[in-house]
Amino acid sequence: CGGSVSDPSGVLQSPNYPGNYPNDADCVWEIQVENNFRVTLTFRDIVMQSRTCQHDYIEVYDGPLHSSPLLGRFCSGSFPTYVSSSNMMSVRFHSDSRFSFRGFQAHYSSIPAGHNTTIQCLPDYMHVVVSRDYLQSQGYSARRVTLNDNHCRPTVTSQEVAFNIPYNGCGTIQEENNDTINYSNTIRVASSGYIIKRKKNINLHVSCKMLRKSWQQVVYAAEDTVDVDEYQFGRYNMNITFYKSPAFRRQVRGSPYYIDLNQNLYLQACLHSPDPNLKVVVDTCVAAPDPRDFNTLAYYLVRNGCPRDSSYATYYSPSSHFARFKFNAFKFMSRHPSVYLKCQMLVCRLGDYSSHCYRGCSSRPKRDTSPAEEHVDVVVGPLQLRGGDAPSGSTG
C-alpha cells in the first residue's frame, strides 16, 4: 500500500477497501502534482477504530512526511477537506494488531496556485518567473529587477521576468541546517527614485531545499512587501545503467537486456547534480517480474545497505556522484524469464560521516537516518534470459 502518486486527480483508499483493512498496516502516499499547483484532498468515507485515534488513524501532511507540518490526524467523525500550500501532500494510514474495519476512501485533485511568482527546481538551476503585469501594478519597473550577482541578468518579455539561477553560481549560497541542504539567492526589485523614495525595495528570497525525499522550493518576500509564499517539490535526477564489464567503460544500450544464467551484471547509478558535495550509495535493490509490483514476488539483492544476495558487491567509484555494484543473475532469473529492478539510492552530504552513506549496513528504520539524506527510487529493466536458457518448471 502507499507509494508515489503523480496524476492530476485520483482516489486513495485503505488496503482491501471496502473490505476490512489488514492489521499492522503502515501506508504512506506522496501526492505530487505539477509545479505551481496545489493538492486538494476530500475524504468520502471513514470507518475505523475511533476514540483517541492512538491505534488506527489517518495523518495528512503539508508536504513530505518527515519534514512538513501535520494538517490533521483523525479516525472518525466528519469528512474533512485539506488543501496543500505546495504541489505536494502526504497521507499516512496506520493500523495496529487489534481491531479491523472498512477503512477510508478519499479523492484528490490539483488546483492552480494562482500566484504572480512561480519557481521550479530543475536539476542544474532554479527557474523563477515574476509576472511583469504584477510588478507594474505595484509600481515597479521590470528593468530594475536583479540578482545578488548583477552580472546574471533575467530574460524580460512583454509578460514576465525570468531567471535561470544556477546552484553553483550567480551568488547562490549553499548551506546546511538540521534537516535540509539549501541553495538560496535573492531577487532584488529596486524602487524608482534616488533621492525621494515612496516604496520599499523588494528582496525576493528564492531557495531550493534538499529534504529526505524531495526538493523543496521556497519563494518569500522580505519585509512583507510582496504577498508571496510558495513551496514546490521535485525529484532528484538519477539514472542507472548496465555495463558489460567491471571496467565500466561499455554501456549496455539495448532493451530488454538479454543475459545468461550465472552471468554477472554490472550497474552504475549516476546522480545528475551540479553540487560536488553530494555522495550517492545503493540503499535497497529488489527484483520482481512485474515493474508495477515489487511486493508480491520480490527478491532483495540489498536492503538498507545490507547485502541479501551472496553475489552482490560494490565497486570503487571515481566520483561521489556514481555508485557501482554487481550481482549474479542466477537466483531470480531461473524463476522468472523477465525481471525488473527497483533500486532505492541514498544521497547524502559528502563528508557527513553520521549518514548511512558512510555507516553502511544498518537494520535501523529509514526515519532514523541522518536528516540531510534523500532516498530516490529508480526502476530499470527488463532483464530476459537468452532463448533456450530458461529451465522449464525450475524453482531456482
CSV table of C-alpha atoms in Angstrom, one decimal, residues 22-26 94-98:
chain,number,residue,atom,x,y,z
A,22,PRO,CA,-5.3,-5.6,7.5
A,23,ASN,CA,-3.7,-5.3,10.9
A,24,ASP,CA,-0.3,-3.7,11.4
A,25,ALA,CA,-0.5,-1.7,8.2
A,26,ASP,CA,1.6,1.5,7.7
A,94,HIS,CA,-1.7,3.3,10.3
A,95,SER,CA,-3.4,0.3,11.9
A,96,ASP,CA,-2.4,-1.8,15.0
A,97,SER,CA,-2.8,-5.5,15.7
A,98,ARG,CA,-6.2,-5.4,17.3
